[in-house]
Amino acid sequence: MRKDDRGRIHLKLVFYGPSLGGKTTALRWLYGKVEGLQKGEFTAIEDETNRTLFFDYVPMSAGGRVLFDVFTVAGQKRHRHQRKVVLQGTDGLLFVADSSPDQRDENVESFEELKLFLGDALGREIPIVVMLNKRDLPNRMSRDEMLDLLGLGGNVPIYETIAIQGVGVKRAFQAIAREVILKRMYK
Amino acid sequence: MSEPKVFDKILTDIIRQEKGIRKVILVDKTGLTIANVSKLSYYPVDVDSIGAIASAVFCASEEQGKNLQIGELEIVTSEFSEGKIFASACGKGVLCVVSEAEVNIGLIRLLMKKQGVQLAEELDKFLAVEPSTPAKDRELDEEDLKSALAELERV
């Protein structure tokens, strides 16, 4: 269990997924709109067009002595090594898949990369929640098509989200936070 | 288990030996700030954020070294117009020193290397806490987790 010098428990959550899929948008929505969470500073390492270069980071707490260190990764393919670094010590993952049909291959590549980095730990030691984002797109892929694409069975919690409006984002965050806490309690 | 005060003592030893050092931070390789000390009691920085970036930058440089096959990373030095940041490996953690621009770089490197060995030993004890955690501490952790779970449902 990761603890700081005040004995508070820290749990690391990472938003992962393809470029421009909505990871930073989802985190910014949680940061800006969810009142019940206590939040620290929002740190973003990004370029001048606001594309994430390394990670975004916000410490969050629902109160008490448990803190969630929430990170996003840079989604662009060339930032593969940065993603590997950010994943170190992850307690839980939010995979943000893009519902746009032209992002089909990018979703698969990103999920395959995640499996490669985490191996058997993914879904076993490290819980994952999947956000099917951009559900407001008129030409969005169907839920079943996306789950088939990612090779997901019935064991992974799936949330349909519209990050830009915050739809489903809080529920997805609560789900992964809950999974991670339960994992710690009953491991 | 290593007491957090042990870290404060080592970090304080470092900060006292070079007058140009402003802040010393110990982070683990997941980005968690474990301990920090400042020369001035009021030093308005977001330590959690500084720690997360320090750890990430160091680990990214390590990864770069692996890709280029140029051996183990010892220290990362970032030079700014009004200050310097040094980050060095200490076992499972990263020791980060923030200084003024004009400092004795050799002394800082020496200090980081020397204290890094001791910090690495203490970190090993601190991070290997789970198997030897006393039952009372485990109960407290469980209480904290239960309470966080309940709070989460109310968000």
CSV table of C-alpha atoms in Angstrom, one decimal, chain A residues 1-12 34-37 40-43 45 54-55 57 59 61-69 71 81-82 84-86 88-90 170 173-175 177-179 181-182 184-187, chain B residues 1 4-5 7-8 28-36 46 48-50 52-64 66-67 126-127 129-130 133 137-138 140-155:
chain,number,residue,atom,x,y,z
A,1,MET,CA,0.0,0.0,0.0
A,2,ARG,CA,1.4,3.4,-1.0
A,3,LYS,CA,1.4,5.9,1.8
A,4,ASP,CA,2.8,9.4,2.2
A,5,ASP,CA,4.6,10.8,5.3
A,6,ARG,CA,1.3,11.5,6.9
A,7,GLY,CA,0.2,7.9,6.7
A,8,ARG,CA,-2.5,8.6,4.1
A,9,ILE,CA,-3.2,5.9,1.6
A,10,HIS,CA,-2.6,6.8,-2.1
A,11,LEU,CA,-4.2,4.9,-4.9
A,12,LYS,CA,-3.1,5.6,-8.5
A,34,VAL,CA,-17.8,17.3,-9.5
A,35,GLU,CA,-18.3,19.1,-6.2
A,36,GLY,CA,-18.2,16.2,-3.8
A,37,LEU,CA,-14.5,15.5,-4.6
A,40,GLY,CA,-5.5,19.5,-5.5
A,41,GLU,CA,-3.9,21.4,-8.4
A,42,PHE,CA,-4.4,20.3,-12.0
A,43,THR,CA,-1.0,19.6,-13.5
A,45,ILE,CA,2.3,18.7,-19.3
A,54,PHE,CA,3.4,13.4,-21.0
A,55,PHE,CA,0.5,13.4,-18.5
A,57,TYR,CA,-2.3,14.8,-12.9
A,59,PRO,CA,-4.8,14.4,-6.6
A,61,SER,CA,-10.2,12.6,-2.4
A,62,ALA,CA,-13.7,11.7,-1.5
A,63,GLY,CA,-12.7,12.7,2.1
A,64,GLY,CA,-10.7,11.0,4.8
A,65,ARG,CA,-7.3,9.5,4.6
A,66,VAL,CA,-7.5,7.9,1.1
A,67,LEU,CA,-6.3,9.9,-1.9
A,68,PHE,CA,-6.6,9.1,-5.5
A,69,ASP,CA,-3.6,10.3,-7.7
A,71,PHE,CA,-3.2,10.6,-14.2
A,81,HIS,CA,7.5,5.3,-23.6
A,82,GLN,CA,6.0,8.1,-21.6
A,84,LYS,CA,4.9,3.1,-19.9
A,85,VAL,CA,6.4,5.5,-17.3
A,86,VAL,CA,3.0,6.8,-16.2
A,88,GLN,CA,4.2,2.4,-13.2
A,89,GLY,CA,2.5,1.5,-9.9
A,90,THR,CA,-1.0,1.9,-11.3
A,170,LYS,CA,-18.6,10.5,-12.6
A,173,PHE,CA,-14.7,7.2,-12.0
A,174,GLN,CA,-16.7,6.0,-9.0
A,175,ALA,CA,-16.7,2.5,-10.4
A,177,ALA,CA,-12.3,4.0,-7.5
A,178,ARG,CA,-14.7,1.5,-5.8
A,179,GLU,CA,-13.0,-1.5,-7.6
A,181,ILE,CA,-10.6,0.2,-2.9
A,182,LEU,CA,-12.3,-3.2,-2.7
A,184,ARG,CA,-7.1,-3.3,-1.5
A,185,MET,CA,-9.5,-4.4,1.2
A,186,TYR,CA,-10.0,-8.0,0.2
A,187,LYS,CA,-6.6,-8.8,-1.3
B,1,MET,CA,8.8,-0.4,8.8
B,4,PRO,CA,8.6,8.8,7.9
B,5,LYS,CA,10.7,10.9,10.4
B,7,PHE,CA,13.3,10.5,5.7
B,8,ASP,CA,12.9,14.0,7.1
B,28,ASP,CA,8.7,6.9,-5.4
B,29,LYS,CA,8.7,5.8,-9.0
B,30,THR,CA,4.9,5.9,-9.2
B,31,GLY,CA,5.0,9.7,-8.6
B,32,LEU,CA,4.0,9.7,-5.0
B,33,THR,CA,5.8,12.3,-2.8
B,34,ILE,CA,7.0,10.4,0.3
B,35,ALA,CA,8.7,13.2,2.2
B,36,ASN,CA,9.9,16.8,1.6
B,46,ASP,CA,2.5,22.3,-5.0
B,48,ASP,CA,2.6,16.7,-5.0
B,49,SER,CA,2.8,18.1,-8.5
B,50,ILE,CA,6.5,18.8,-8.3
B,52,ALA,CA,4.9,13.7,-9.8
B,53,ILE,CA,6.8,15.6,-12.5
B,54,ALA,CA,10.2,14.8,-10.9
B,55,SER,CA,9.5,11.1,-10.8
B,56,ALA,CA,8.1,11.0,-14.3
B,57,VAL,CA,11.0,13.0,-15.8
B,58,PHE,CA,13.6,10.8,-14.1
B,59,CYS,CA,11.8,7.6,-15.1
B,60,ALA,CA,11.5,8.9,-18.7
B,61,SER,CA,15.2,9.6,-18.8
B,62,GLU,CA,15.9,6.1,-17.5
B,63,GLU,CA,13.7,4.7,-20.3
B,64,GLN,CA,15.6,6.8,-22.8
B,66,LYS,CA,17.6,1.9,-21.8
B,67,ASN,CA,16.5,2.5,-25.4
B,126,PHE,CA,9.2,1.7,4.1
B,127,LEU,CA,7.9,0.2,0.8
B,129,VAL,CA,5.5,-2.5,4.7
B,130,GLU,CA,2.7,-4.9,3.8
B,133,THR,CA,2.2,-4.5,9.0
B,137,ASP,CA,-2.2,-0.7,11.4
B,138,ARG,CA,-4.0,-3.1,9.1
B,140,LEU,CA,-6.7,1.3,10.6
B,141,ASP,CA,-6.0,1.0,6.9
B,142,GLU,CA,-9.2,-1.0,6.5
B,143,GLU,CA,-11.2,1.6,8.4
B,144,ASP,CA,-9.7,4.3,6.1
B,145,LEU,CA,-10.6,2.3,3.0
B,146,LYS,CA,-14.1,1.6,4.2
B,147,SER,CA,-14.7,5.2,5.0
B,148,ALA,CA,-13.4,6.3,1.5
B,149,LEU,CA,-15.8,3.8,0.0
B,150,ALA,CA,-18.7,5.3,1.9
B,151,GLU,CA,-17.7,8.9,1.0
B,152,LEU,CA,-17.3,7.9,-2.7
B,153,GLU,CA,-20.9,6.8,-2.8
B,154,ARG,CA,-22.0,10.2,-1.6
B,155,VAL,CA,-20.1,12.2,-4.2
